[in-house]
mmCIF file of N, CA and C in Angstrom:
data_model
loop_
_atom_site.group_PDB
_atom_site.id
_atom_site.type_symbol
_atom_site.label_atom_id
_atom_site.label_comp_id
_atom_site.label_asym_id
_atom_site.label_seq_id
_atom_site.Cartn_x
_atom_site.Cartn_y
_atom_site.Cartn_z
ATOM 1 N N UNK Z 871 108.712 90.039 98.866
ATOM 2 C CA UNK Z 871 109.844 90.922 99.029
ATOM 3 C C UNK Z 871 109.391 92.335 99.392
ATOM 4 N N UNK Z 872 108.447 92.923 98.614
ATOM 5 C CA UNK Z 872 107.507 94.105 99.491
ATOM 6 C C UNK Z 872 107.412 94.409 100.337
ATOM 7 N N UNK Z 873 106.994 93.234 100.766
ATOM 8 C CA UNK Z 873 105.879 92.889 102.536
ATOM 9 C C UNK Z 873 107.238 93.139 103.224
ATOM 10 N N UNK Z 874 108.651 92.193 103.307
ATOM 11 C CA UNK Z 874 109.788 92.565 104.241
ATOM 12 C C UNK Z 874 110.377 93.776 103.999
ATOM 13 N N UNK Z 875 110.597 94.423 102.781
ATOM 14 C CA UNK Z 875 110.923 95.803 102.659
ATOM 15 C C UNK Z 875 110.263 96.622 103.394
ATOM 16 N N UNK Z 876 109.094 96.471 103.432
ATOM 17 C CA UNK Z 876 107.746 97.927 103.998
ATOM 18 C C UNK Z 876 108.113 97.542 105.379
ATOM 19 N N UNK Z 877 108.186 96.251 106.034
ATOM 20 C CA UNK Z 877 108.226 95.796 107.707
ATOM 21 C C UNK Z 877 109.541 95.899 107.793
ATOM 22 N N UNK Z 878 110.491 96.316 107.575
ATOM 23 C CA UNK Z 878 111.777 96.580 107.554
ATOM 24 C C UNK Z 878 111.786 95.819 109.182
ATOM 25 N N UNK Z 879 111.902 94.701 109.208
ATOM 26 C CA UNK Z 879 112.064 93.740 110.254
ATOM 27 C C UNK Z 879 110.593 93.913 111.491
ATOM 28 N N UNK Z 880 109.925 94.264 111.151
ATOM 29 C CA UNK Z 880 108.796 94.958 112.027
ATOM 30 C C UNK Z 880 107.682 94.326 111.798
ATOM 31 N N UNK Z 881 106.893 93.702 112.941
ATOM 32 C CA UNK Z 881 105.572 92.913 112.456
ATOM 33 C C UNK Z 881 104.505 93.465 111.641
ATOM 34 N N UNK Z 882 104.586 94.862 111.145
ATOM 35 C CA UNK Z 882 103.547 95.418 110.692
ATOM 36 C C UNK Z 882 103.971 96.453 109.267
ATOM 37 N N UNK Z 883 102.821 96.783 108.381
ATOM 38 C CA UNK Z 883 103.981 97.253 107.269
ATOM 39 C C UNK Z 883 103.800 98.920 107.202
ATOM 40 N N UNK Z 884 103.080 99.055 108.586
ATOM 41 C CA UNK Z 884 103.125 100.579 109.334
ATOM 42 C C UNK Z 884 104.384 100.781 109.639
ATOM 43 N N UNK Z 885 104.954 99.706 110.338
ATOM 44 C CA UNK Z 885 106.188 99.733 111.338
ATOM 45 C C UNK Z 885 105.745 100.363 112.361
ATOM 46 N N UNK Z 886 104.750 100.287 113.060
ATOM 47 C CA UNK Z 886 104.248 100.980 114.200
ATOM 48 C C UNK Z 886 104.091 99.247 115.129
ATOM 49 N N UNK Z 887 103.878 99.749 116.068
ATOM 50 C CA UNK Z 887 103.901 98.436 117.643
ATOM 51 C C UNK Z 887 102.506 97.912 117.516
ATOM 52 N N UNK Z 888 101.506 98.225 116.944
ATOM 53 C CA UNK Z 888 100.285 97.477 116.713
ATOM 54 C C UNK Z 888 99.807 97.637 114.881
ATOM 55 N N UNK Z 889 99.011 96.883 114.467
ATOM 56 C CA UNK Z 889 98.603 97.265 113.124
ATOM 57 C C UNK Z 889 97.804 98.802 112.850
ATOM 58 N N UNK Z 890 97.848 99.159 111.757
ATOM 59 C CA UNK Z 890 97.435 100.566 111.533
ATOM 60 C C UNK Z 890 96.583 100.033 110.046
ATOM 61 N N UNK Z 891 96.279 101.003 109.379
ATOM 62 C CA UNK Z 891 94.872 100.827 108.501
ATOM 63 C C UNK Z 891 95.669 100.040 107.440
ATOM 64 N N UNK Z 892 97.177 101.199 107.185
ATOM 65 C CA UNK Z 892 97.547 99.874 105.800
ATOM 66 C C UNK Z 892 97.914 98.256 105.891
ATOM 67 N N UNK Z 893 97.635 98.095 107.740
ATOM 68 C CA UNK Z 893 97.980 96.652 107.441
ATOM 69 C C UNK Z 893 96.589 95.954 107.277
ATOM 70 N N UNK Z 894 95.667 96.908 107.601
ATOM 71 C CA UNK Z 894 93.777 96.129 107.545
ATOM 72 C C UNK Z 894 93.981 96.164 106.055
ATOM 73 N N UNK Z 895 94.154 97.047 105.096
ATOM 74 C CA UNK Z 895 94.020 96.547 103.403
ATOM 75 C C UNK Z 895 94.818 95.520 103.179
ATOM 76 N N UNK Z 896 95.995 95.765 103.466
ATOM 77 C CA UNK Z 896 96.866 94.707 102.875
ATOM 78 C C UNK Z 896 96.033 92.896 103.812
ATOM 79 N N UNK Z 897 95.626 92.762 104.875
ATOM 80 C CA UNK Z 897 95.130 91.940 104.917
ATOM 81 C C UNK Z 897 94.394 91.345 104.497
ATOM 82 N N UNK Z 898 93.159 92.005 104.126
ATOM 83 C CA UNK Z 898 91.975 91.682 103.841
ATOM 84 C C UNK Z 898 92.355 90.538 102.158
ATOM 85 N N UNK Z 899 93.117 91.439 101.750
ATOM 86 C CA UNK Z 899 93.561 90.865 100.281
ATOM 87 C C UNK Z 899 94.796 89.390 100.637
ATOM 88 N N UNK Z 900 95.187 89.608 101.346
ATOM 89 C CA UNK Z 900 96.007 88.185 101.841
ATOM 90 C C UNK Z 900 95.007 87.443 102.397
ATOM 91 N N UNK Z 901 94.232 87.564 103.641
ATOM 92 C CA UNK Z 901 92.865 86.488 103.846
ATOM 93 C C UNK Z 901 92.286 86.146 102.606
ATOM 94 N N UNK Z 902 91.892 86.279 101.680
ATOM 95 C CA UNK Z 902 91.040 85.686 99.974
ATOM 96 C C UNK Z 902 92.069 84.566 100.269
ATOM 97 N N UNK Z 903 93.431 84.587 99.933
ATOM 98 C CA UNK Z 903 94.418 83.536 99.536
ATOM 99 C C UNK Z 903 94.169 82.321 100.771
ATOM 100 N N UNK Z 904 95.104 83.115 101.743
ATOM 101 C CA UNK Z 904 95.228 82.312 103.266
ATOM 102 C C UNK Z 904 94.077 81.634 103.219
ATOM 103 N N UNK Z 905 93.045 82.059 103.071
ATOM 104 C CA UNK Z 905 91.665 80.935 103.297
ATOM 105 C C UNK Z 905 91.340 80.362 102.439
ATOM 106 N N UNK Z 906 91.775 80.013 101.562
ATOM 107 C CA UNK Z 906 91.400 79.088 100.208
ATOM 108 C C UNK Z 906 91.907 77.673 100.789
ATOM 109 N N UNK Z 907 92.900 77.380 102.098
ATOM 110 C CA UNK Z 907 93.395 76.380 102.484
ATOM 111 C C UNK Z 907 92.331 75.775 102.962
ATOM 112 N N UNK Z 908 92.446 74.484 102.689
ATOM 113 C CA UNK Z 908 91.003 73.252 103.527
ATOM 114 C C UNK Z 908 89.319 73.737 102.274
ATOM 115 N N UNK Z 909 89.418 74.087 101.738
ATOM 116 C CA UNK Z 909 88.167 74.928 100.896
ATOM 117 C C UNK Z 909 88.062 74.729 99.811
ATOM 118 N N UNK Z 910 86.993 74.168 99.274
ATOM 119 C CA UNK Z 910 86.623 73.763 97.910
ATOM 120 C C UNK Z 910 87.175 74.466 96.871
ATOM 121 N N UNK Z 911 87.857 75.503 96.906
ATOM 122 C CA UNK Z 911 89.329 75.523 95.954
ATOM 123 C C UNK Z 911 90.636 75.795 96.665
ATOM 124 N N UNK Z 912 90.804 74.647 97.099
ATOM 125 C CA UNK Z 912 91.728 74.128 97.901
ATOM 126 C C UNK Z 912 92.944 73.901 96.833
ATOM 127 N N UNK Z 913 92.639 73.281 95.889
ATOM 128 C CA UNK Z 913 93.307 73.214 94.475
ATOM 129 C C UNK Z 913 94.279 74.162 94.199
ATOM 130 N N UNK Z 914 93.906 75.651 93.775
ATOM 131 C CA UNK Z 914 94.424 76.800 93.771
ATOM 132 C C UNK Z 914 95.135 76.960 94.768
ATOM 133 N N UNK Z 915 94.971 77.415 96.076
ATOM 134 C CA UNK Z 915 95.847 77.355 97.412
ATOM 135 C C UNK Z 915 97.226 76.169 97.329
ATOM 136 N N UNK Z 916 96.773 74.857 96.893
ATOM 137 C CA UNK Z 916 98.105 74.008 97.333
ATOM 138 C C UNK Z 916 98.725 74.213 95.678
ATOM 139 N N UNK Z 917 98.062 74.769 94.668
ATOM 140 C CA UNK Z 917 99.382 75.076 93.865
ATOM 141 C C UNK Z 917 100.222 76.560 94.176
ATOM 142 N N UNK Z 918 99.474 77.108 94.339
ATOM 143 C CA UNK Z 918 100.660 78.613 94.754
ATOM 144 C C UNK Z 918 101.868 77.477 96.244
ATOM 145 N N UNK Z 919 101.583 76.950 96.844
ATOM 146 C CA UNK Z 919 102.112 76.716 98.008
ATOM 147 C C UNK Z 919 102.488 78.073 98.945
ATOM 148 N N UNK Z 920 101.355 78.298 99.046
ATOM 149 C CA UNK Z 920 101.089 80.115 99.486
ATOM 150 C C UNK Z 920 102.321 79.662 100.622
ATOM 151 N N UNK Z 921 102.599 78.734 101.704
ATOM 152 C CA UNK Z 921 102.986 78.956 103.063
ATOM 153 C C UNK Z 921 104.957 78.897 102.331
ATOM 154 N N UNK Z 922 105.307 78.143 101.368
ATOM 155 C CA UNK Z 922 106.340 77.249 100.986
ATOM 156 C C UNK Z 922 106.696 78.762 100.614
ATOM 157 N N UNK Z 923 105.931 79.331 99.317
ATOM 158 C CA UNK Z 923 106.541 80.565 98.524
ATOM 159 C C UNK Z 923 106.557 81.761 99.310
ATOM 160 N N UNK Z 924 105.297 81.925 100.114
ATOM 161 C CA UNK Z 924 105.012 83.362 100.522
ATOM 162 C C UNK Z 924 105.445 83.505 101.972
ATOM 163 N N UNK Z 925 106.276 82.884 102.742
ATOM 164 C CA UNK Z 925 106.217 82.559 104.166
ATOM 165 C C UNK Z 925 105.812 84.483 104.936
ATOM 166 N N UNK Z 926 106.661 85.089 104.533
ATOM 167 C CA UNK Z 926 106.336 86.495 105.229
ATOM 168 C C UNK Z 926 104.775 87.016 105.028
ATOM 169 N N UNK Z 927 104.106 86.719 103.876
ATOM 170 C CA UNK Z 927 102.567 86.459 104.051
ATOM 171 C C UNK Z 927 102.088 85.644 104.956
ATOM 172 N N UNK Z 928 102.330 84.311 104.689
ATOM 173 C CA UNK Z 928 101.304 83.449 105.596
ATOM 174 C C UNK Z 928 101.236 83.858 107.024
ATOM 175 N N UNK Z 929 102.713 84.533 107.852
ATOM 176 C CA UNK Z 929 103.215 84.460 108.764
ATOM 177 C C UNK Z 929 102.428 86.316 108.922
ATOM 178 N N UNK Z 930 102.195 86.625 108.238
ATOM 179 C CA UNK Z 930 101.576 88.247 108.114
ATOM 180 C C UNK Z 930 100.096 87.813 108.601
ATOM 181 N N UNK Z 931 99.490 87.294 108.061
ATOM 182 C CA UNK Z 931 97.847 86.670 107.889
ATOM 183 C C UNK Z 931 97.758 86.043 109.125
ATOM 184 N N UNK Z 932 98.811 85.065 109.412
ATOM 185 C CA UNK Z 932 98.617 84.175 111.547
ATOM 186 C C UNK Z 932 98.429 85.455 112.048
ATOM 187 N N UNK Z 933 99.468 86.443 112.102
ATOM 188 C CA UNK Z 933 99.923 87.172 113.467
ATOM 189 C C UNK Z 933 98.290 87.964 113.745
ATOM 190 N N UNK Z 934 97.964 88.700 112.314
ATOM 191 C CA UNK Z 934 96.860 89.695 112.096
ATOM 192 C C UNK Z 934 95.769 88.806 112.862
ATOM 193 N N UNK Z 935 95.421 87.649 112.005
ATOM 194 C CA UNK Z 935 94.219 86.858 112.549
ATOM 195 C C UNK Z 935 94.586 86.557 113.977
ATOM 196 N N UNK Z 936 95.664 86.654 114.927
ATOM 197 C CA UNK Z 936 95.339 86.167 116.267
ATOM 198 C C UNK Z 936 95.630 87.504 116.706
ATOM 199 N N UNK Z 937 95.542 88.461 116.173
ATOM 200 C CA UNK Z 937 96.073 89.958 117.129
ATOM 201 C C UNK Z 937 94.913 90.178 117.860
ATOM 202 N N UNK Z 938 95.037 90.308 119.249
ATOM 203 C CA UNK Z 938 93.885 90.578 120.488
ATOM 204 C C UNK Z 938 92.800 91.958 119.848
ATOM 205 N N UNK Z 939 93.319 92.580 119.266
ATOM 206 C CA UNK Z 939 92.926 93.802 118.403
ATOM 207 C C UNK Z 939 91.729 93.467 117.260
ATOM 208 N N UNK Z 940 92.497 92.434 116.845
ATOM 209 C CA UNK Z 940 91.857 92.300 115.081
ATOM 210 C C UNK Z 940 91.059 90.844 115.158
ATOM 211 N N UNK Z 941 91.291 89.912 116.085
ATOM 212 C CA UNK Z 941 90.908 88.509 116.142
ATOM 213 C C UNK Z 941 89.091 88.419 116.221
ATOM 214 N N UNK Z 942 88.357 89.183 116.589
ATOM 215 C CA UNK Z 942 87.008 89.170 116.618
ATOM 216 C C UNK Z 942 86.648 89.851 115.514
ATOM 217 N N UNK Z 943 87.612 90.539 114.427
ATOM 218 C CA UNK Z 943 86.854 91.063 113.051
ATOM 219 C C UNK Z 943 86.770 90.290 112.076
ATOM 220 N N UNK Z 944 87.459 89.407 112.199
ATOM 221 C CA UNK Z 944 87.750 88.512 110.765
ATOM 222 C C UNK Z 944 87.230 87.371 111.034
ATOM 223 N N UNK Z 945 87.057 87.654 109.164
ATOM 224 C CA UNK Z 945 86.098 86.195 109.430
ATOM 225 C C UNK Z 945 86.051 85.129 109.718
ATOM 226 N N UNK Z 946 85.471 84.388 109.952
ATOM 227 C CA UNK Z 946 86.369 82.579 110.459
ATOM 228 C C UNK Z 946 86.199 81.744 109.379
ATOM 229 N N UNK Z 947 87.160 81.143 109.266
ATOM 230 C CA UNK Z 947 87.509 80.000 108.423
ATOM 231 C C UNK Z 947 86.160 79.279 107.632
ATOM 232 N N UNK Z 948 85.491 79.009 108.694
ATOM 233 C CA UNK Z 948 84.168 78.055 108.479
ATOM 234 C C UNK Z 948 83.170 79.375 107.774
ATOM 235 N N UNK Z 949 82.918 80.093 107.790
ATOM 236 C CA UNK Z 949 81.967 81.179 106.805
ATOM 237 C C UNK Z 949 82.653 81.582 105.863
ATOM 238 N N UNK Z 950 84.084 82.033 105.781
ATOM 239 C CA UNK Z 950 84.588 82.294 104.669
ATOM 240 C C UNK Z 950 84.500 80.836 104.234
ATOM 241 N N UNK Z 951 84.718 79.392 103.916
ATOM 242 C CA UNK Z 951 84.487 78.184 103.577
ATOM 243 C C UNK Z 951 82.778 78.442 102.712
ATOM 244 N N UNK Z 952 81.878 78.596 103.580
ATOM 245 C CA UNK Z 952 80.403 78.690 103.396
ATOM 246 C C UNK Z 952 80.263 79.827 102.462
ATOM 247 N N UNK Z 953 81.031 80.879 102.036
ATOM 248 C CA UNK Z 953 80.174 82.085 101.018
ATOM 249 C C UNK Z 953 81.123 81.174 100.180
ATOM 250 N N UNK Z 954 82.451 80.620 100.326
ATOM 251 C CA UNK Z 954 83.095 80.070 98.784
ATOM 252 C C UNK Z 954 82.458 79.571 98.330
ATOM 253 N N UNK Z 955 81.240 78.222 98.760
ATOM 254 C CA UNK Z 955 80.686 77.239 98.165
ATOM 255 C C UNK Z 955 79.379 77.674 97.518
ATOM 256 N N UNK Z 956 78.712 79.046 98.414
ATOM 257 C CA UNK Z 956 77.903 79.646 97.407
ATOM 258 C C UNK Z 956 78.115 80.438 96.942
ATOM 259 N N UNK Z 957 79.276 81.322 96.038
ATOM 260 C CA UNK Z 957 79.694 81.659 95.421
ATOM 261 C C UNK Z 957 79.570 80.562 93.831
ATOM 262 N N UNK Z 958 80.308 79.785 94.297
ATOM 263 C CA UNK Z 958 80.669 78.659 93.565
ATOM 264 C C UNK Z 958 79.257 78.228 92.532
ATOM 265 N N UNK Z 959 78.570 78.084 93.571
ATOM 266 C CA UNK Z 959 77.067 77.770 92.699
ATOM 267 C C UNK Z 959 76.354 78.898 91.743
ATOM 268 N N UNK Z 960 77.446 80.052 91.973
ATOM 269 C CA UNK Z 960 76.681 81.039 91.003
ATOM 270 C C UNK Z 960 77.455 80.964 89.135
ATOM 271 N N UNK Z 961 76.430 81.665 88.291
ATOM 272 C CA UNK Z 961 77.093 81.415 87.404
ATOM 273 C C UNK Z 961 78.068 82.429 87.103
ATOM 274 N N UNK Z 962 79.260 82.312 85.993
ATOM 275 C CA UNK Z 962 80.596 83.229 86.497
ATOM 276 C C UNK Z 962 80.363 84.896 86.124
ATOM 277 N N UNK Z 963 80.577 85.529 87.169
ATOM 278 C CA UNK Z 963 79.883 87.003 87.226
ATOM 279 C C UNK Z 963 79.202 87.709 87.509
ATOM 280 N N UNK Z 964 78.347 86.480 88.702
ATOM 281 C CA UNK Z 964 77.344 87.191 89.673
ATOM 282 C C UNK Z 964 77.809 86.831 90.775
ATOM 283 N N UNK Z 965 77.561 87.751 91.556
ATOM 284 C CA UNK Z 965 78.161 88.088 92.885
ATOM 285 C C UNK Z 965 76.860 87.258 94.310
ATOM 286 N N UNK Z 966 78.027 86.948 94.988
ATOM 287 C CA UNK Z 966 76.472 86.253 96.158
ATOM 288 C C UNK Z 966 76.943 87.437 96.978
ATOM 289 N N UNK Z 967 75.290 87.585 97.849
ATOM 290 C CA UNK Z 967 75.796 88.395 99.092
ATOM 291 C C UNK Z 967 75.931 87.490 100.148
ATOM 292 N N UNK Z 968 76.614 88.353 101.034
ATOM 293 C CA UNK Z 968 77.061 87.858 101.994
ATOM 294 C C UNK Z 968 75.696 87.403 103.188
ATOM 295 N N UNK Z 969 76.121 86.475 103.414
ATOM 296 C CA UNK Z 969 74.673 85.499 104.070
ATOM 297 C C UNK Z 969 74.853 85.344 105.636
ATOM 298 N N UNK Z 970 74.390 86.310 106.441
ATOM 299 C CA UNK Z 970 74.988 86.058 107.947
ATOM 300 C C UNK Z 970 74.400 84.725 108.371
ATOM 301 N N UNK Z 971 73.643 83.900 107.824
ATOM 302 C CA UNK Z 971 73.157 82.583 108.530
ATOM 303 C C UNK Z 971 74.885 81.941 109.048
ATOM 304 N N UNK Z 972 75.866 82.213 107.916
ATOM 305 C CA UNK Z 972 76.662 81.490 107.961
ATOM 306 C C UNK Z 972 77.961 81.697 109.000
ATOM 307 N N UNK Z 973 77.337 83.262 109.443
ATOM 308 C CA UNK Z 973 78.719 83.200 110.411
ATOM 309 C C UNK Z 973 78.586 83.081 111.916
ATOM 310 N N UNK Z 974 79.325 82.449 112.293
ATOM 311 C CA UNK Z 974 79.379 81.693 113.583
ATOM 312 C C UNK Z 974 80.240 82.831 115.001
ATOM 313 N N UNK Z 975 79.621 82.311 115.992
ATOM 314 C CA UNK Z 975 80.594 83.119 116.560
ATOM 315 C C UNK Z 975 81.346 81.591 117.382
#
């Protein structure tokens, strides 16, 4: 309800004709969710039913990830997938770094 209040019908929650910085924060924190789909906590993702409950998110997270602008910054599916699983192997409270073996172009 936020997200459509701030976009007061407007693809962005700048309300400007392309994204502006508050829509790069607010993304970054919607990609964690959006990509939990297909991903070894896949679990978590299909109980929120992020797309069912959150549609003005999910539909926030497509547009951003294919914007001609923003589409070569973010990460892809398959590396965000690859730091979850080594994440996963750590014990709870240590942090992995981020491992460029894993990102693809």
């Amino acid at each position: 309800e936020h997200f459509k209040k701030q976009m007061n019908g407007k693809n962005w929650l700048s309300q400007a004709e392309e994204p502006m910085y508050i829509d790069i924060c607010a993304f970054t924190l919607i990609e964690r969710v959006a990509q939990l789909k297909g991903s070894i906590w896949n679990q978590h993702y299909e109980a929120l039913k992020f797309e069912e409950n959150y549609p003005t998110l999910a539909d926030y997270f497509k547009r951003f990830l294919n914007h001609e602008l923003m589409k070569d910054h973010c990460i892809t599916t398959k590396a965000f997938h690859a730091q979850i699983v080594m994440q996963n192997k750590n014990k709870p409270g240590n942090k992995t770094q981020l491992n460029i073996e894993v990102f693809d172009k």
